[in-house]
Amino acid sequence: MIVAMKRLTLVGIREEEPAILKALQKAGAVELISLGDHDDGESARKLGEASERIARLSDSLSAIRPYAKKPGVLAPERQESLEKLQGDVALAEQTHQKIQAILEERKGLLARREKNAAAYAALLPWQELSTPIEKLKDGKHTKVFLGLVDGAGETALLQNESLAAEFYGVPGNRGALLVCHKEDARQTAAFLKTINWTDVTLPELSGTPEEAMLALEREDMALEKRLIELETELSAFGVSAPVLENAADALRVEQEGMSAETQLEKGAVVFHLEGWVREDEVEKVEKAVAAVTDAYYSEYRDPLPEENPPTVLQNDKFNTPFEFLIDLYSLPDPRGIDATPYMTPFYIILFGIMLSDTGYGLVLALGAWLLLKLKKPTGGMKGLATILLWGGVSTMVWGVLVGSFFGLDFDAIFGTKDMFPLLIDPTANPVGMLLFCLLLGVIHLCAGHLIKMKMCLEEKDWQSAVFDNLSWVLILMGLVLAAMPVAAGFFDPPLRLGWFTALHLNTVGLVLALLGMAMVVLFKGRDKKNPISRLASGFGGIYNITSYVSDILSYARLLALGIATGYLAMVFNTLCSMLMGGGSLIGKIVGFLIAVVLLVALHLFSVAINTLGSFVHCARLQYVEFFGKFYEAGGKAFRPLKYRTRHVQISK
Amino acid sequence: MLELIKANLGIILATLGAVTAAIGGILGSTLGVGKAGQAAAGLVSEQPERFGNALILQLLPGTQGIYGLVVAVFIAMRAGLLPGGAVEVSVSQGLQLLFAAFPMCFGGLVSAIHQAKVSVSGINTIGKRPEEFGHCMLMASMVETYAIFSLLISMLLIFGVNVG
């Protein structure tokens, strides 16, 4: 069902506006409509500031996240009161300062360490040089060259008798020290260019290179020690993660309120607010505002034809989780129809055929049930888990009907003889199963047309209901009945249709189909005056049967996915049973253990991948084939002003 | 050697059929999941919270490999290549099993690659508009329809071969 929406107009005293907005946010029932751009720059600045504060806290949060206690995968989300969250903001911002101080210092130390490592590497070739670094400078009459040379360069230097060179470090990467008279400096530099010489500037440290390197090593040890200390200090902040989360969420709530403020219209004395409210929550909103003040004016009216209210779905407890599938596709037009209750039974049935293995259904249902019980998810996650729970149950039933339990035959497990499958064995009778799947498809499509018929009748458009929808139901069902005797022959053993033919149901089917076709031919172009173009339009309508053929064949995927699941399970069983056949006793035990572990892992994988496939393809059959017959998408979601948090649920 | 091949030609052709089905599906899925995985990893570098959705879109082109595996094992089973089921396979039956593998081989290979392209685009889209995840998944599954049909045709044809 689509909930009716009311348009709220609220006028109040400007001074009371913050309190009223707070009350509305707490009620969480009004979606504000922006009344033009009344941005004075001030609110934009405040909004920016708020998101900066949130970003800062999130930054600190991710720094201490590795040290925080991790909630279990299945642990439910934390619940706190809003007051508690707001109370944590001051403490969180102090903590944030401390964490940032540690991070800053760590950054400095890491940079320092990197610099030292570079200096150390630069000094390495010069370790044996016994002159302090600060003395390796040009003198009054002398010029000092420091550089690195390769083997050939070293030989060239040694052969040049006019130069006195000393060499340090390992061959191939030699540090060379040259000293020459200042007058010869240019000549020497020119010579150095001809050999493979790289000028070197030693880091500005005191003492001989070796002393400097020792000093660096000492400093590094101190740095390392401090870094470890900082790590410990940071890890001590791990326990503050919840406080930071609380504060970030409190700020998010505040930010939401601020952005709501920009959507109002403010005068000197009063403010004006417009929004959408669910019809059944009008009272709630009214109470929330009345609790703050009695000096206000409010009005609730139905949406005008040109207005586009948000779409809110409401269903009973069983159908509600399946709204998730509608969200995944597209919400219905606010004046359209909520497809959820119609889709739910088909989704459950079709999902089960695609997975069709009692063992897999059991695993899926159990997993989904545990998730719901322990994690207590909300929103889409809850919907998905509940859908999978029902899908799992349906899969268990279909597994019995087609006789598959973790890829094994039920008869083999229970020792019964030919009792299972209860309905049909797709591996022994694939064509029969295919026809059965296509029949389900026809029923699904006809249901779509019947829903459209109902919609048309509600709009008093009986012509569309009969000529565009009932006609196709007659054609499809009629053809199915007419084809029954032929189809029965494809089953193994052939179906017995004694009562069916006795009642001449196939002839009845043929008549119904022809009646439906006649309706399409004669009335498809009923808005056309010219009888020839009207008939042409009618025959064009009959041509539409090709699209029904492709729609129906699309249900062949029910069989294909079912076979894929069954055979995959069988492949895994065969594989693991091969492992169990070891010769010696030890070999048997080892083989058995490996086989069991492998079997569990492989089947879990198979459940996961096949559930994904079933979920997606079942959804597709609803969206494309079923919805194609009646659904009008195009609604937008209801986003009321409320407490929107990321880490903590706010308790009421 | 030639005599040996001649005597066992039926079973050799059946083996070739199993191999063909496996190669097509698995090759396609490897290419597809790999390509989609690159896009998913790229998205996660910016938005780690989208990992779950990106992973699902990455996995969608992975099913062709499984279908290939299923068809291959099914052919192997029909031809008695698995333990416990030695049967006589004639040349004509071997050829039938080989041809039956073709839809899965080519359908799986090509559909996985193209499905991956849709997945990659979908992964890029949910980076910008996470609420479009459902639609992106649906679009990728549209391509998979043809892999499913390939599987179905191959399986029905193999069912139809009267071995043993």
PDB file of N, CA and C in Angstrom, chain A residues 322-372:
ATOM      1  N   PHE A 322      10.005  -7.346   1.929  1.00  0.00           N
ATOM      2  CA  PHE A 322      10.118  -7.430   0.476  1.00  0.00           C
ATOM      3  C   PHE A 322      10.081  -6.051  -0.194  1.00  0.00           C
ATOM      4  N   GLU A 323       9.754  -5.013   0.605  1.00  0.00           N
ATOM      5  CA  GLU A 323       9.850  -3.652   0.061  1.00  0.00           C
ATOM      6  C   GLU A 323      11.279  -3.352  -0.360  1.00  0.00           C
ATOM      7  N   PHE A 324      12.231  -4.076   0.265  1.00  0.00           N
ATOM      8  CA  PHE A 324      13.636  -3.908  -0.102  1.00  0.00           C
ATOM      9  C   PHE A 324      13.833  -4.115  -1.599  1.00  0.00           C
ATOM     10  N   LEU A 325      13.115  -5.094  -2.162  1.00  0.00           N
ATOM     11  CA  LEU A 325      13.262  -5.387  -3.590  1.00  0.00           C
ATOM     12  C   LEU A 325      12.703  -4.253  -4.442  1.00  0.00           C
ATOM     13  N   ILE A 326      11.651  -3.614  -3.935  1.00  0.00           N
ATOM     14  CA  ILE A 326      11.077  -2.482  -4.662  1.00  0.00           C
ATOM     15  C   ILE A 326      12.063  -1.309  -4.620  1.00  0.00           C
ATOM     16  N   ASP A 327      12.657  -1.082  -3.432  1.00  0.00           N
ATOM     17  CA  ASP A 327      13.665  -0.027  -3.315  1.00  0.00           C
ATOM     18  C   ASP A 327      14.795  -0.263  -4.293  1.00  0.00           C
ATOM     19  N   LEU A 328      15.179  -1.536  -4.416  1.00  0.00           N
ATOM     20  CA  LEU A 328      16.311  -1.888  -5.269  1.00  0.00           C
ATOM     21  C   LEU A 328      15.994  -1.565  -6.731  1.00  0.00           C
ATOM     22  N   TYR A 329      14.739  -1.677  -7.088  1.00  0.00           N
ATOM     23  CA  TYR A 329      14.348  -1.398  -8.473  1.00  0.00           C
ATOM     24  C   TYR A 329      14.047   0.084  -8.609  1.00  0.00           C
ATOM     25  N   SER A 330      12.907   0.493  -8.140  1.00  0.00           N
ATOM     26  CA  SER A 330      12.516   1.879  -8.232  1.00  0.00           C
ATOM     27  C   SER A 330      11.190   2.004  -7.520  1.00  0.00           C
ATOM     28  N   LEU A 331      11.064   3.005  -6.669  1.00  0.00           N
ATOM     29  CA  LEU A 331       9.802   3.156  -5.948  1.00  0.00           C
ATOM     30  C   LEU A 331       8.682   3.466  -6.926  1.00  0.00           C
ATOM     31  N   PRO A 332       7.454   3.042  -6.606  1.00  0.00           N
ATOM     32  CA  PRO A 332       6.353   3.317  -7.529  1.00  0.00           C
ATOM     33  C   PRO A 332       5.999   4.800  -7.539  1.00  0.00           C
ATOM     34  N   ASP A 333       5.377   5.209  -8.600  1.00  0.00           N
ATOM     35  CA  ASP A 333       4.827   6.546  -8.694  1.00  0.00           C
ATOM     36  C   ASP A 333       3.884   6.754  -7.501  1.00  0.00           C
ATOM     37  N   PRO A 334       3.922   7.952  -6.871  1.00  0.00           N
ATOM     38  CA  PRO A 334       3.083   8.146  -5.678  1.00  0.00           C
ATOM     39  C   PRO A 334       1.600   7.894  -5.941  1.00  0.00           C
ATOM     40  N   ARG A 335       1.171   7.992  -7.188  1.00  0.00           N
ATOM     41  CA  ARG A 335      -0.235   7.726  -7.490  1.00  0.00           C
ATOM     42  C   ARG A 335      -0.423   6.355  -8.131  1.00  0.00           C
ATOM     43  N   GLY A 336       0.676   5.547  -8.154  1.00  0.00           N
ATOM     44  CA  GLY A 336       0.615   4.215  -8.765  1.00  0.00           C
ATOM     45  C   GLY A 336       0.222   3.157  -7.762  1.00  0.00           C
ATOM     46  N   ILE A 337       0.837   1.981  -7.906  1.00  0.00           N
ATOM     47  CA  ILE A 337       0.442   0.851  -7.073  1.00  0.00           C
ATOM     48  C   ILE A 337       1.676   0.268  -6.406  1.00  0.00           C
ATOM     49  N   ASP A 338       1.515  -0.173  -5.171  1.00  0.00           N
ATOM     50  CA  ASP A 338       2.606  -0.831  -4.455  1.00  0.00           C
ATOM     51  C   ASP A 338       2.590  -2.304  -4.828  1.00  0.00           C
ATOM     52  N   ALA A 339       3.656  -2.746  -5.510  1.00  0.00           N
ATOM     53  CA  ALA A 339       3.663  -4.116  -6.024  1.00  0.00           C
ATOM     54  C   ALA A 339       4.071  -5.138  -4.976  1.00  0.00           C
ATOM     55  N   THR A 340       4.497  -4.677  -3.793  1.00  0.00           N
ATOM     56  CA  THR A 340       5.101  -5.603  -2.830  1.00  0.00           C
ATOM     57  C   THR A 340       4.248  -6.841  -2.534  1.00  0.00           C
ATOM     58  N   PRO A 341       2.994  -6.668  -2.090  1.00  0.00           N
ATOM     59  CA  PRO A 341       2.259  -7.877  -1.690  1.00  0.00           C
ATOM     60  C   PRO A 341       2.009  -8.833  -2.845  1.00  0.00           C
ATOM     61  N   TYR A 342       1.930  -8.315  -4.078  1.00  0.00           N
ATOM     62  CA  TYR A 342       1.724  -9.200  -5.242  1.00  0.00           C
ATOM     63  C   TYR A 342       2.995  -9.964  -5.565  1.00  0.00           C
ATOM     64  N   MET A 343       4.123  -9.280  -5.383  1.00  0.00           N
ATOM     65  CA  MET A 343       5.391  -9.872  -5.787  1.00  0.00           C
ATOM     66  C   MET A 343       5.868 -10.922  -4.799  1.00  0.00           C
ATOM     67  N   THR A 344       5.594 -10.688  -3.503  1.00  0.00           N
ATOM     68  CA  THR A 344       6.176 -11.543  -2.465  1.00  0.00           C
ATOM     69  C   THR A 344       5.999 -13.051  -2.709  1.00  0.00           C
ATOM     70  N   PRO A 345       4.757 -13.553  -2.917  1.00  0.00           N
ATOM     71  CA  PRO A 345       4.642 -15.002  -3.082  1.00  0.00           C
ATOM     72  C   PRO A 345       5.407 -15.512  -4.293  1.00  0.00           C
ATOM     73  N   PHE A 346       5.364 -14.765  -5.406  1.00  0.00           N
ATOM     74  CA  PHE A 346       6.093 -15.214  -6.596  1.00  0.00           C
ATOM     75  C   PHE A 346       7.588 -15.227  -6.332  1.00  0.00           C
ATOM     76  N   TYR A 347       8.066 -14.185  -5.628  1.00  0.00           N
ATOM     77  CA  TYR A 347       9.506 -14.128  -5.369  1.00  0.00           C
ATOM     78  C   TYR A 347       9.936 -15.347  -4.575  1.00  0.00           C
ATOM     79  N   ILE A 348       9.170 -15.666  -3.527  1.00  0.00           N
ATOM     80  CA  ILE A 348       9.549 -16.788  -2.672  1.00  0.00           C
ATOM     81  C   ILE A 348       9.539 -18.089  -3.470  1.00  0.00           C
ATOM     82  N   ILE A 349       8.486 -18.295  -4.266  1.00  0.00           N
ATOM     83  CA  ILE A 349       8.379 -19.550  -5.017  1.00  0.00           C
ATOM     84  C   ILE A 349       9.489 -19.669  -6.060  1.00  0.00           C
ATOM     85  N   LEU A 350       9.680 -18.594  -6.851  1.00  0.00           N
ATOM     86  CA  LEU A 350      10.651 -18.680  -7.947  1.00  0.00           C
ATOM     87  C   LEU A 350      12.075 -18.791  -7.404  1.00  0.00           C
ATOM     88  N   PHE A 351      12.351 -18.086  -6.303  1.00  0.00           N
ATOM     89  CA  PHE A 351      13.684 -18.174  -5.697  1.00  0.00           C
ATOM     90  C   PHE A 351      13.987 -19.626  -5.332  1.00  0.00           C
ATOM     91  N   GLY A 352      13.011 -20.292  -4.742  1.00  0.00           N
ATOM     92  CA  GLY A 352      13.219 -21.667  -4.301  1.00  0.00           C
ATOM     93  C   GLY A 352      13.534 -22.603  -5.449  1.00  0.00           C
ATOM     94  N   ILE A 353      12.874 -22.409  -6.621  1.00  0.00           N
ATOM     95  CA  ILE A 353      13.148 -23.306  -7.755  1.00  0.00           C
ATOM     96  C   ILE A 353      14.573 -23.125  -8.233  1.00  0.00           C
ATOM     97  N   MET A 354      15.078 -21.890  -8.214  1.00  0.00           N
ATOM     98  CA  MET A 354      16.408 -21.656  -8.752  1.00  0.00           C
ATOM     99  C   MET A 354      17.470 -22.305  -7.879  1.00  0.00           C
ATOM    100  N   LEU A 355      17.261 -22.288  -6.558  1.00  0.00           N
ATOM    101  CA  LEU A 355      18.265 -22.892  -5.675  1.00  0.00           C
ATOM    102  C   LEU A 355      17.962 -24.385  -5.499  1.00  0.00           C
ATOM    103  N   SER A 356      16.706 -24.694  -5.273  1.00  0.00           N
ATOM    104  CA  SER A 356      16.166 -26.061  -5.275  1.00  0.00           C
ATOM    105  C   SER A 356      17.074 -27.142  -4.703  1.00  0.00           C
ATOM    106  N   ASP A 357      17.567 -26.921  -3.492  1.00  0.00           N
ATOM    107  CA  ASP A 357      18.297 -27.984  -2.819  1.00  0.00           C
ATOM    108  C   ASP A 357      18.020 -27.833  -1.331  1.00  0.00           C
ATOM    109  N   THR A 358      17.432 -28.866  -0.725  1.00  0.00           N
ATOM    110  CA  THR A 358      17.016 -28.753   0.672  1.00  0.00           C
ATOM    111  C   THR A 358      18.188 -28.394   1.581  1.00  0.00           C
ATOM    112  N   GLY A 359      19.346 -29.004   1.313  1.00  0.00           N
ATOM    113  CA  GLY A 359      20.517 -28.715   2.141  1.00  0.00           C
ATOM    114  C   GLY A 359      20.901 -27.255   2.058  1.00  0.00           C
ATOM    115  N   TYR A 360      20.956 -26.748   0.836  1.00  0.00           N
ATOM    116  CA  TYR A 360      21.342 -25.350   0.647  1.00  0.00           C
ATOM    117  C   TYR A 360      20.310 -24.417   1.268  1.00  0.00           C
ATOM    118  N   GLY A 361      19.040 -24.790   1.107  1.00  0.00           N
ATOM    119  CA  GLY A 361      17.985 -23.972   1.699  1.00  0.00           C
ATOM    120  C   GLY A 361      18.130 -23.908   3.208  1.00  0.00           C
ATOM    121  N   LEU A 362      18.492 -25.051   3.792  1.00  0.00           N
ATOM    122  CA  LEU A 362      18.679 -25.130   5.234  1.00  0.00           C
ATOM    123  C   LEU A 362      19.806 -24.193   5.669  1.00  0.00           C
ATOM    124  N   VAL A 363      20.926 -24.266   4.961  1.00  0.00           N
ATOM    125  CA  VAL A 363      22.070 -23.410   5.303  1.00  0.00           C
ATOM    126  C   VAL A 363      21.669 -21.942   5.187  1.00  0.00           C
ATOM    127  N   LEU A 364      21.001 -21.619   4.093  1.00  0.00           N
ATOM    128  CA  LEU A 364      20.630 -20.224   3.841  1.00  0.00           C
ATOM    129  C   LEU A 364      19.646 -19.721   4.897  1.00  0.00           C
ATOM    130  N   ALA A 365      18.623 -20.524   5.172  1.00  0.00           N
ATOM    131  CA  ALA A 365      17.613 -20.093   6.137  1.00  0.00           C
ATOM    132  C   ALA A 365      18.227 -19.943   7.520  1.00  0.00           C
ATOM    133  N   LEU A 366      19.083 -20.897   7.884  1.00  0.00           N
ATOM    134  CA  LEU A 366      19.722 -20.856   9.189  1.00  0.00           C
ATOM    135  C   LEU A 366      20.623 -19.628   9.307  1.00  0.00           C
ATOM    136  N   GLY A 367      21.412 -19.388   8.253  1.00  0.00           N
ATOM    137  CA  GLY A 367      22.319 -18.231   8.264  1.00  0.00           C
ATOM    138  C   GLY A 367      21.533 -16.939   8.398  1.00  0.00           C
ATOM    139  N   ALA A 368      20.478 -16.812   7.613  1.00  0.00           N
ATOM    140  CA  ALA A 368      19.690 -15.579   7.648  1.00  0.00           C
ATOM    141  C   ALA A 368      19.019 -15.412   9.005  1.00  0.00           C
ATOM    142  N   TRP A 369      18.554 -16.527   9.565  1.00  0.00           N
ATOM    143  CA  TRP A 369      17.886 -16.473  10.867  1.00  0.00           C
ATOM    144  C   TRP A 369      18.858 -16.035  11.952  1.00  0.00           C
ATOM    145  N   LEU A 370      20.073 -16.603  11.922  1.00  0.00           N
ATOM    146  CA  LEU A 370      21.081 -16.221  12.916  1.00  0.00           C
ATOM    147  C   LEU A 370      21.425 -14.737  12.792  1.00  0.00           C
ATOM    148  N   LEU A 371      21.568 -14.289  11.549  1.00  0.00           N
ATOM    149  CA  LEU A 371      21.890 -12.879  11.315  1.00  0.00           C
ATOM    150  C   LEU A 371      20.805 -11.981  11.923  1.00  0.00           C
ATOM    151  N   LEU A 372      19.554 -12.366  11.697  1.00  0.00           N
ATOM    152  CA  LEU A 372      18.445 -11.555  12.212  1.00  0.00           C
ATOM    153  C   LEU A 372      18.414 -11.567  13.735  1.00  0.00           C
TER     154      LEU A 372
END
